[in-house]
Short mmCIF file of C-alpha atoms in Angstrom, two decimals:
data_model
loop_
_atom_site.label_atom_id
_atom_site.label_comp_id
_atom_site.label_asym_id
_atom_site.label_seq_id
_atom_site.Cartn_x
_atom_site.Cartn_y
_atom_site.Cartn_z
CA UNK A 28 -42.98 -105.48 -114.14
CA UNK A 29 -39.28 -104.04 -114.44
CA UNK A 30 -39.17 -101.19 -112.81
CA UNK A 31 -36.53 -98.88 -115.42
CA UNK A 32 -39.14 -99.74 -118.16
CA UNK A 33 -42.29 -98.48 -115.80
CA UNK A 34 -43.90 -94.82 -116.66
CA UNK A 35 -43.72 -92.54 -114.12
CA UNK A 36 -46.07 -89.33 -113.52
CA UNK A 37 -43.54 -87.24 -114.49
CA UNK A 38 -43.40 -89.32 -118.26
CA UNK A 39 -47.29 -89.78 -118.50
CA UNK A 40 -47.66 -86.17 -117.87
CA UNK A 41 -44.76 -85.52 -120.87
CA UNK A 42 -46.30 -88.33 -123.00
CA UNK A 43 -49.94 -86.98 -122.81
CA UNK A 44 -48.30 -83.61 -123.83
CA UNK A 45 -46.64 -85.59 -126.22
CA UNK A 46 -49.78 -87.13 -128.08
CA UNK A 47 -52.45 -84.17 -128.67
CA UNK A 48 -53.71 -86.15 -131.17
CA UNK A 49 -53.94 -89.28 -129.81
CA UNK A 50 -53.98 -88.36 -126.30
CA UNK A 51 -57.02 -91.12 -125.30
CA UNK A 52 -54.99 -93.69 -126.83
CA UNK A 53 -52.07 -92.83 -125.17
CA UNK A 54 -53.85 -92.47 -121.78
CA UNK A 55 -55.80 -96.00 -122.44
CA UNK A 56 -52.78 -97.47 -122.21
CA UNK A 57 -51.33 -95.78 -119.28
CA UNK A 58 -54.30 -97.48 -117.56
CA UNK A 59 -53.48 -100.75 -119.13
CA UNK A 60 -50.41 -100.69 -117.89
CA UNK A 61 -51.26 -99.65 -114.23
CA UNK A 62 -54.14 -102.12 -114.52
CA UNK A 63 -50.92 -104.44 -114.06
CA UNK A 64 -48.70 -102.67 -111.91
CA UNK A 65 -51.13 -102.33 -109.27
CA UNK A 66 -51.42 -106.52 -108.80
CA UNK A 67 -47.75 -106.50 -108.03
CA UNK A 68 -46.99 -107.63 -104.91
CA UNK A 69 -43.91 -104.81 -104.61
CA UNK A 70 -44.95 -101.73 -102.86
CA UNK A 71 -42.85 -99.61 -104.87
CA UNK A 72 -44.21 -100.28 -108.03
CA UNK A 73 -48.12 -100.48 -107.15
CA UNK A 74 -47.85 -96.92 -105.30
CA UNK A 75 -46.44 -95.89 -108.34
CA UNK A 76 -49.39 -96.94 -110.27
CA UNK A 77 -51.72 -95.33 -107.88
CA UNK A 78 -49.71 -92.04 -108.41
CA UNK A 79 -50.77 -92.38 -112.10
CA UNK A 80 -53.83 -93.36 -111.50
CA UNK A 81 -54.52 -90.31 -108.85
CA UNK A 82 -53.38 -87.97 -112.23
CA UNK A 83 -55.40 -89.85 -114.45
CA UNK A 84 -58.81 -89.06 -112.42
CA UNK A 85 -58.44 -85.33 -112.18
CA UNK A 86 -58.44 -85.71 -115.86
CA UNK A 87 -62.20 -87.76 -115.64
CA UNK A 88 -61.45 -91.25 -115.94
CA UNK A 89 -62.57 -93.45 -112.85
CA UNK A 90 -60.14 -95.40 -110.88
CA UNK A 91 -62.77 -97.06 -108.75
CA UNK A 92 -61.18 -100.71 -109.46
CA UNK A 93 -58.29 -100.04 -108.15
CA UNK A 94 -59.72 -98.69 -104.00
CA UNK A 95 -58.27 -102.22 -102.42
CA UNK A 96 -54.70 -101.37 -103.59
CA UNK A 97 -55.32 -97.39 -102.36
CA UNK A 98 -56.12 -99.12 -99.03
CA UNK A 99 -52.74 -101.59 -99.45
CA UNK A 100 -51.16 -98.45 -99.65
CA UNK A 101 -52.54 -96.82 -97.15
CA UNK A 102 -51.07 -98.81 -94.78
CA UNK A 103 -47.31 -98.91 -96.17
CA UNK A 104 -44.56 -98.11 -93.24
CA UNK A 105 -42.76 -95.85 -96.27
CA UNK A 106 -44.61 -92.30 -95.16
CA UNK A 107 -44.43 -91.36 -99.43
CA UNK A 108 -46.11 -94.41 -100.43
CA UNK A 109 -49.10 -93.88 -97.39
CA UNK A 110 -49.07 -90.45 -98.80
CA UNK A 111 -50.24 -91.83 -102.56
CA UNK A 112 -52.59 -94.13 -100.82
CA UNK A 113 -55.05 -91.98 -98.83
CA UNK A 114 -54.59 -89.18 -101.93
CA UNK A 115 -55.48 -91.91 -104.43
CA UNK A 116 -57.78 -92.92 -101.70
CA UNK A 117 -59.31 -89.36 -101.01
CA UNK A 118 -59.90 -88.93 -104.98
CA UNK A 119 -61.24 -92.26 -105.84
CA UNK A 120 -63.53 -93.68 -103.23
CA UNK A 121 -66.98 -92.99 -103.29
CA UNK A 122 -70.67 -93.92 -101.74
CA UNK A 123 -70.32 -97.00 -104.28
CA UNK A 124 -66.98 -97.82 -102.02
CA UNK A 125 -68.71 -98.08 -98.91
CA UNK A 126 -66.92 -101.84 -98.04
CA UNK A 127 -63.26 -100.85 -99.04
CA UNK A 128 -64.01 -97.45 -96.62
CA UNK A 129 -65.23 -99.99 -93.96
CA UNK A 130 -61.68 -101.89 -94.28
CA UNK A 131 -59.81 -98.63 -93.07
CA UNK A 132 -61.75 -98.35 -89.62
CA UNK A 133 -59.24 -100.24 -87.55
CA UNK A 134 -56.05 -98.79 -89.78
CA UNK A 135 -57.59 -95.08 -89.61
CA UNK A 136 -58.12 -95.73 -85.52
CA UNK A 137 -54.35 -96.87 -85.14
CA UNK A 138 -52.80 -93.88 -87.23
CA UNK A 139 -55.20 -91.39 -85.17
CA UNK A 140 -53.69 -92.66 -81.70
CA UNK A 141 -50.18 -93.29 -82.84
CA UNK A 142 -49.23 -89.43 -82.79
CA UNK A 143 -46.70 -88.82 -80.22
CA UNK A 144 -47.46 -86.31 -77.39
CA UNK A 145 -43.70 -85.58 -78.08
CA UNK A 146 -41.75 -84.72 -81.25
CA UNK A 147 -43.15 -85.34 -84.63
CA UNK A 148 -43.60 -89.47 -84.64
CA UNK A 149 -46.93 -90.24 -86.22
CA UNK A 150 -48.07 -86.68 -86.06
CA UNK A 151 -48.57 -86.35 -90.27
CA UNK A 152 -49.16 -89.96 -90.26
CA UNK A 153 -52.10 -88.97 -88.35
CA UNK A 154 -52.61 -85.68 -90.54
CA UNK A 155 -53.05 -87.91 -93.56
CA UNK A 156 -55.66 -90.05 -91.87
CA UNK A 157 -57.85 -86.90 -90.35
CA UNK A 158 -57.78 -85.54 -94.24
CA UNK A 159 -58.98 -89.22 -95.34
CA UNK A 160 -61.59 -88.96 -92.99
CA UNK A 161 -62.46 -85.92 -93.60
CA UNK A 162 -63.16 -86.31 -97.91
CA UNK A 163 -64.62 -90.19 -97.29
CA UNK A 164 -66.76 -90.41 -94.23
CA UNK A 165 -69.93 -92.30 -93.76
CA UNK A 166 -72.40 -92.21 -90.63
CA UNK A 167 -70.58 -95.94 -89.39
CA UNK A 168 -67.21 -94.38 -89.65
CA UNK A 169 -68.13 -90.75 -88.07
CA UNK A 170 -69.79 -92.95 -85.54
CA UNK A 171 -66.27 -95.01 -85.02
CA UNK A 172 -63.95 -92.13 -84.94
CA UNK A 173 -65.54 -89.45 -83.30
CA UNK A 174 -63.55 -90.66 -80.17
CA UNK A 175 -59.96 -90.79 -81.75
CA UNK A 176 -60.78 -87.44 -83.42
CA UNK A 177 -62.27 -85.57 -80.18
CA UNK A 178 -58.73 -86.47 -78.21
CA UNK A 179 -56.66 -85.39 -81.19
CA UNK A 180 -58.14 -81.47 -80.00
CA UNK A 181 -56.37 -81.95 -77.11
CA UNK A 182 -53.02 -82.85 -78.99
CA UNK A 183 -49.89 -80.53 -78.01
CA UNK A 184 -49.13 -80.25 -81.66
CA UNK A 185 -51.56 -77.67 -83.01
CA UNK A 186 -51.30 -79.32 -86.42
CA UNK A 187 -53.10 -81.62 -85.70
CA UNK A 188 -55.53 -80.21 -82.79
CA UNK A 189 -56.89 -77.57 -86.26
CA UNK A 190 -56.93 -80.50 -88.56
CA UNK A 191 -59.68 -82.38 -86.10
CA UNK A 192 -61.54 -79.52 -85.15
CA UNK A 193 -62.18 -78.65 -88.70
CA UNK A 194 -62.78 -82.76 -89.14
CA UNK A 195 -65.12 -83.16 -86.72
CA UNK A 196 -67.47 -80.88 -89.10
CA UNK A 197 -67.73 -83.24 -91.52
CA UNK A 198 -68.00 -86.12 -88.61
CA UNK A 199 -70.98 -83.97 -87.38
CA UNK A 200 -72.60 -83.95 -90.80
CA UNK A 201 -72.89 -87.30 -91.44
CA UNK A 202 -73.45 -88.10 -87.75
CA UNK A 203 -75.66 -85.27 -85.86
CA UNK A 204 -75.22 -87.06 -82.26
CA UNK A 205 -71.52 -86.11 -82.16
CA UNK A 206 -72.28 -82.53 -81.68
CA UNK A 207 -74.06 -83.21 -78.47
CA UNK A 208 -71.49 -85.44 -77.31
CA UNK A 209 -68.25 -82.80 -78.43
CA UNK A 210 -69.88 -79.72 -77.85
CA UNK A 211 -68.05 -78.75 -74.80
CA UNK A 212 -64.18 -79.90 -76.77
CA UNK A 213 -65.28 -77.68 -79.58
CA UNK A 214 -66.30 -74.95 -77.24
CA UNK A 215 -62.94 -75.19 -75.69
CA UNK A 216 -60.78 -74.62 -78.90
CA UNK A 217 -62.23 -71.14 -78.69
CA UNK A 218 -59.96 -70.34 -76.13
CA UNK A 219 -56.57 -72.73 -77.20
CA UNK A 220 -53.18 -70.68 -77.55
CA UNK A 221 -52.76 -71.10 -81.14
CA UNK A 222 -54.48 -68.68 -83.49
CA UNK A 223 -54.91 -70.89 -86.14
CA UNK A 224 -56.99 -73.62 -84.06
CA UNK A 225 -59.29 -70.80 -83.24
CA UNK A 226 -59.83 -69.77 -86.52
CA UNK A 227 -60.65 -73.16 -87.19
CA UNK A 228 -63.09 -73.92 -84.06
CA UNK A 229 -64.75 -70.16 -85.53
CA UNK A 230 -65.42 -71.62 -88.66
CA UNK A 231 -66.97 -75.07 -87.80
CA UNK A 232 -68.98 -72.81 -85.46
CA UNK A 233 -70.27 -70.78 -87.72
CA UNK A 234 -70.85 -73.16 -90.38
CA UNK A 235 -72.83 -75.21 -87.36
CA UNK A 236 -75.34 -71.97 -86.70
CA UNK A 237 -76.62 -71.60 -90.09
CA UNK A 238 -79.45 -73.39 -89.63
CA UNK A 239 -80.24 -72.42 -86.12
CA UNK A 240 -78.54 -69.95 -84.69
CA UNK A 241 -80.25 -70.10 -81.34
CA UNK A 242 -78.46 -72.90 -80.58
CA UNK A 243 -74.85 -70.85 -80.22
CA UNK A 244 -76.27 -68.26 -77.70
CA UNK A 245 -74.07 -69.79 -75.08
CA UNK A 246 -71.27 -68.73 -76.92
CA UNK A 247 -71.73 -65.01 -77.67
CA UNK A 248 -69.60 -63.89 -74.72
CA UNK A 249 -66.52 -65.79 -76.43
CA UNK A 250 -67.30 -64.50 -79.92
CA UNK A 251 -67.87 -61.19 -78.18
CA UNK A 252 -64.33 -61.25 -77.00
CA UNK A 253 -62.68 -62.26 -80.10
CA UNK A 254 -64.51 -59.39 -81.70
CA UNK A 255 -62.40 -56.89 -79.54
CA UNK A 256 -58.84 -58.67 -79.13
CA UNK A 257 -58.28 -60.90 -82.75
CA UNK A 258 -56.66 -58.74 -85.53
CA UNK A 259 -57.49 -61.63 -87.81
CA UNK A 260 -59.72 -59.89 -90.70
CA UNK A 261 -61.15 -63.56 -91.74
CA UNK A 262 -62.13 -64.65 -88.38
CA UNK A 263 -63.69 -61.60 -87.61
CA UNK A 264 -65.73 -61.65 -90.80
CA UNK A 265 -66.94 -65.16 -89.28
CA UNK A 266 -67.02 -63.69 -85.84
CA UNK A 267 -69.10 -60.49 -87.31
CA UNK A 268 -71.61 -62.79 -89.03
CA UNK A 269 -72.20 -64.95 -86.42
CA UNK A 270 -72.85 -61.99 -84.17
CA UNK A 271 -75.42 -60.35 -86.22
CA UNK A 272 -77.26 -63.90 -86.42
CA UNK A 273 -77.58 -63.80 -82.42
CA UNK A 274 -79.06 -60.12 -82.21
CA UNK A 275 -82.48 -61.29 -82.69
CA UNK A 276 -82.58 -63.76 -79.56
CA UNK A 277 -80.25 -61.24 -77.49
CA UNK A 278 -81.60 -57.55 -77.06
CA UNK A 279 -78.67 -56.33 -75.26
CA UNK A 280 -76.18 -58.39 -77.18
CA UNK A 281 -77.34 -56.02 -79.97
CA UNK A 282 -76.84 -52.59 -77.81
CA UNK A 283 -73.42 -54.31 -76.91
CA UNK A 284 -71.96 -54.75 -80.54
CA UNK A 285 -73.23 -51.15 -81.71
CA UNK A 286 -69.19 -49.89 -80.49
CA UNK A 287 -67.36 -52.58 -81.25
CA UNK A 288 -68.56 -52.64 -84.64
CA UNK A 289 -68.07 -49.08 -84.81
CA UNK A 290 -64.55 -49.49 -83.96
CA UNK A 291 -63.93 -51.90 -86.70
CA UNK A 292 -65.40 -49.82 -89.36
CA UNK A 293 -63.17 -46.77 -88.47
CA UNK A 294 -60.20 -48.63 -88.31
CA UNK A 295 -60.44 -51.26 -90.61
CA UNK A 296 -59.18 -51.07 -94.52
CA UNK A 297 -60.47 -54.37 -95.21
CA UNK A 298 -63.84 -53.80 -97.56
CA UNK A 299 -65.01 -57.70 -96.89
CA UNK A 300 -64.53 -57.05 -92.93
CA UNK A 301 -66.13 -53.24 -93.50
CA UNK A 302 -69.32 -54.37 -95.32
CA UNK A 303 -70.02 -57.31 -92.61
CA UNK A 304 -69.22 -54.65 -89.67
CA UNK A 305 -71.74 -52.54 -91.20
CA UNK A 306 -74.09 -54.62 -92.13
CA UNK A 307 -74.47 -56.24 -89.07
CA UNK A 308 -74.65 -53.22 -87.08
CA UNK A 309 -77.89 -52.78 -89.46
CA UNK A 310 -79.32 -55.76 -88.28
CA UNK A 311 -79.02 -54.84 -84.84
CA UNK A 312 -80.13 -51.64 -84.54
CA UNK A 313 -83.74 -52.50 -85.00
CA UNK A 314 -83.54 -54.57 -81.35
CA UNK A 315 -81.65 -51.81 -79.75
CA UNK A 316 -84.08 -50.20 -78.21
CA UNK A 317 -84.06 -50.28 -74.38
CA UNK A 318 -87.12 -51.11 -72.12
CA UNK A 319 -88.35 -47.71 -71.61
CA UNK A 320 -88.43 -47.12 -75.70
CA UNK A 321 -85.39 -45.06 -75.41
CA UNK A 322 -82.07 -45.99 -78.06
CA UNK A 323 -78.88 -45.74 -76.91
CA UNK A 324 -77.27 -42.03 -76.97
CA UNK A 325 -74.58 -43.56 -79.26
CA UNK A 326 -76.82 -44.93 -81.96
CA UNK A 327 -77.47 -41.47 -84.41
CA UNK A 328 -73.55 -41.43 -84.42
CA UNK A 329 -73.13 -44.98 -85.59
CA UNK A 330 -76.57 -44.00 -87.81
CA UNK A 331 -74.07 -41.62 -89.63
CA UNK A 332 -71.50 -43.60 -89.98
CA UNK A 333 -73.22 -46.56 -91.81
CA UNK A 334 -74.58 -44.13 -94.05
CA UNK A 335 -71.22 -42.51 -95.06
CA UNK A 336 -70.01 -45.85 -94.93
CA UNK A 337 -72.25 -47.20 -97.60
CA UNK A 338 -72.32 -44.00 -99.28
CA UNK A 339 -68.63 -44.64 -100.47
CA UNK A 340 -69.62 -48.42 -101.40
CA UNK A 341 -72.25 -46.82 -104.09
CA UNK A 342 -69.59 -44.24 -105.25
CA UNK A 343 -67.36 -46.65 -106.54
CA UNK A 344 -66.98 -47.64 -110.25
CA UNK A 345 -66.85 -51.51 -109.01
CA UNK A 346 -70.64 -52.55 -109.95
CA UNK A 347 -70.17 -55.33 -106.80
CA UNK A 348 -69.45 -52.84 -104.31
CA UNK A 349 -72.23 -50.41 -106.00
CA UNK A 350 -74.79 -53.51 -105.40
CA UNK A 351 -72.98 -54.17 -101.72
CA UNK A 352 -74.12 -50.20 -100.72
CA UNK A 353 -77.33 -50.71 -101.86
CA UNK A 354 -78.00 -54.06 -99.73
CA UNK A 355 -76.68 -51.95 -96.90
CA UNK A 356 -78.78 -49.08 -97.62
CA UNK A 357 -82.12 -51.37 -97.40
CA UNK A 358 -81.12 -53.01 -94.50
CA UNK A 359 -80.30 -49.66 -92.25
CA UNK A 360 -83.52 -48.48 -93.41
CA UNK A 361 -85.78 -50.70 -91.60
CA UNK A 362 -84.95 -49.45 -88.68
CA UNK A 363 -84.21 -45.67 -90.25
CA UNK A 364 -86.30 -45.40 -93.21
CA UNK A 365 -85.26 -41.27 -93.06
CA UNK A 366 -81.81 -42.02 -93.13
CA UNK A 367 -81.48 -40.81 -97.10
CA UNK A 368 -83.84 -37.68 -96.40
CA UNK A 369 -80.96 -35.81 -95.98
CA UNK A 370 -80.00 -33.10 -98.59
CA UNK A 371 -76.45 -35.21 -98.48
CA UNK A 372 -77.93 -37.93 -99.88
CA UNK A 373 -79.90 -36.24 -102.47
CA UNK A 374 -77.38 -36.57 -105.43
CA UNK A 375 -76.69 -39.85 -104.58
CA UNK A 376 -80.31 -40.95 -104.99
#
């Protein structure tokens, strides 16, 4: 194939523009043509093809046959071309794909343990491979990785310690026994210097203690201090939630979020962090109650507050926030069903 007369992406993408009429002709033969390009044995010309081809399946059409050269690719020395092949490789293999994925163990292992503990060499080599890993994995290569990935959240680069930590969430889906064998490294992230890695160790976290919560109780005193130092809105709105799903195992974590919370929805002008501060202070005041069937002196304050709070939700024109006051409203009354007994509440009923 001559390389002046091959199509680019930037001329398919002009040509399909080109051809609204005959656009599937004109795109049949694009594949035709990369159908041949990708056989060639130069590197320049078959990641080309692949870059077409990547294009081509956003559109819908399958480029399935052509996972051996995304994995030929893959393992170019040219950083652009190993770019194109893990994208082409991220987009186009499947279940169905299961050998070609098994051909990238050793490859995947090698660009996960080339990145240099100083400067940049084989750092985004190695970001590529964790974002491979992370769209494509299967049990067998969870089960192979999990090592290579677990170091990488030790990496000085904090690049690449959030792209693994966030990884190993998907390694841990596919393969359950990494959890108990990683706990402890994702534990640690909690408390690494960069914000971002935290943020990322929060999420996996919380995504991990959907289904059972209980499991996490260990780490309420670390979410408990993020709660009162991080000035990241998102990660508290993770931090908040996972929080209110630990007041039901933890009595006195519940009396022990009641201010916090109450902080946060003074102070905060965020309505997505204001409706998960005050919703979860809902679900904990119904296990605040001490021993001796005394509340806390604090808790027809914070009573008052949720109410006003959600009073201003239902007030708005927005019908989401209208529904969002109302949620509230339910939830504070199971533990206050009086709460909206009040003649201040009367017009709003």
């Amino acid at each position: 194939m001559n390389v002046l007369t091959e199509k680019t992406l930037s001329d398919v993408v002009k040509g399909i523009r080109a051809t609204k009429r005959d656009t599937g002709l004109y795109i049949s033969q694009c594949i035709a043509e990369t159908k041949n390009e990708v056989r060639s044995s130069d590197q320049y010309t078959k990641a080309n093809a692949l870059e077409k081809l990547t294009f081509l399946q956003m559109m819908g059409y399958d480029m399935g046959w052509a996972s051996f050269a995304a994995v030929e690719i893959m393992s170019s020395p040219r950083f652009a071309h190993k770019h194109i092949g893990y994208l082409a490789g991220c987009q186009g293999f499947s279940e169905q794909n299961s050998d070609e994925i098994l051909l990238t163990t050793n490859l995947l292992k090698k660009e996960l343990r080339g990145a240099s503990s100083f400067g940049s060499s084989g750092v985004y080599e190695a970001g590529l491979a964790i974002n491979f890993v992370a769209n494509v994995v299967t049990e067998d290569l969870a089960r192979e990785l999990l090592p290579e990935l677990t170091q990488l959240t030790r990496h000085p680069h904090p690049y690449l310690r959030k792209k693994a930590v966030l990884c190993l969430f998907r390694i841990f889906v596919k393969y359950p026994q990494g959890l108990r064998l990683t706990f402890e490294r994702i534990q640690q992230s909690l408390d690494d210097t960069d914000a971002a890695v935290v943020s990322c160790a929060v999420n996996v976290i919380t995504e991990l203690s959907d289904k059972n919560p209980k499991n996490y109780l260990v780490l309420a005193p670390q979410f408990f201090q993020l709660l009162t130092n991080s000035s990241n809105n998102w990660m508290l709105i993770k931090v908040v939630k996972l929080l209110g799903s630990l007041v039901s195992e933890e009595p006195r974590l519940a009396r022990k979020l009641l201010e916090p919370l109450a902080t946060i929805v003074r102070k905060t002008q965020a309505k997505s962090l204001l409706y998960e501060a005050v919703l979860t202070i809902t679900l904990a005041l119904p296990y605040c109650r001490k021993a001796d069937g005394s509340m806390p002196s604090n808790v027809p304050d914070i009573v008052d507050l949720c109410a006003s709070t959600l009073k201003s939700f239902i007030v708005e024109d927005d019908l989401n926030l209208k529904y969002l006051g109302l949620v509230g409203f339910n939830s504070l009354m199971v533990s206050h069903p009086k709460v909206l007994s009040s003649s201040e509440y009367k017009d709003l009923i």
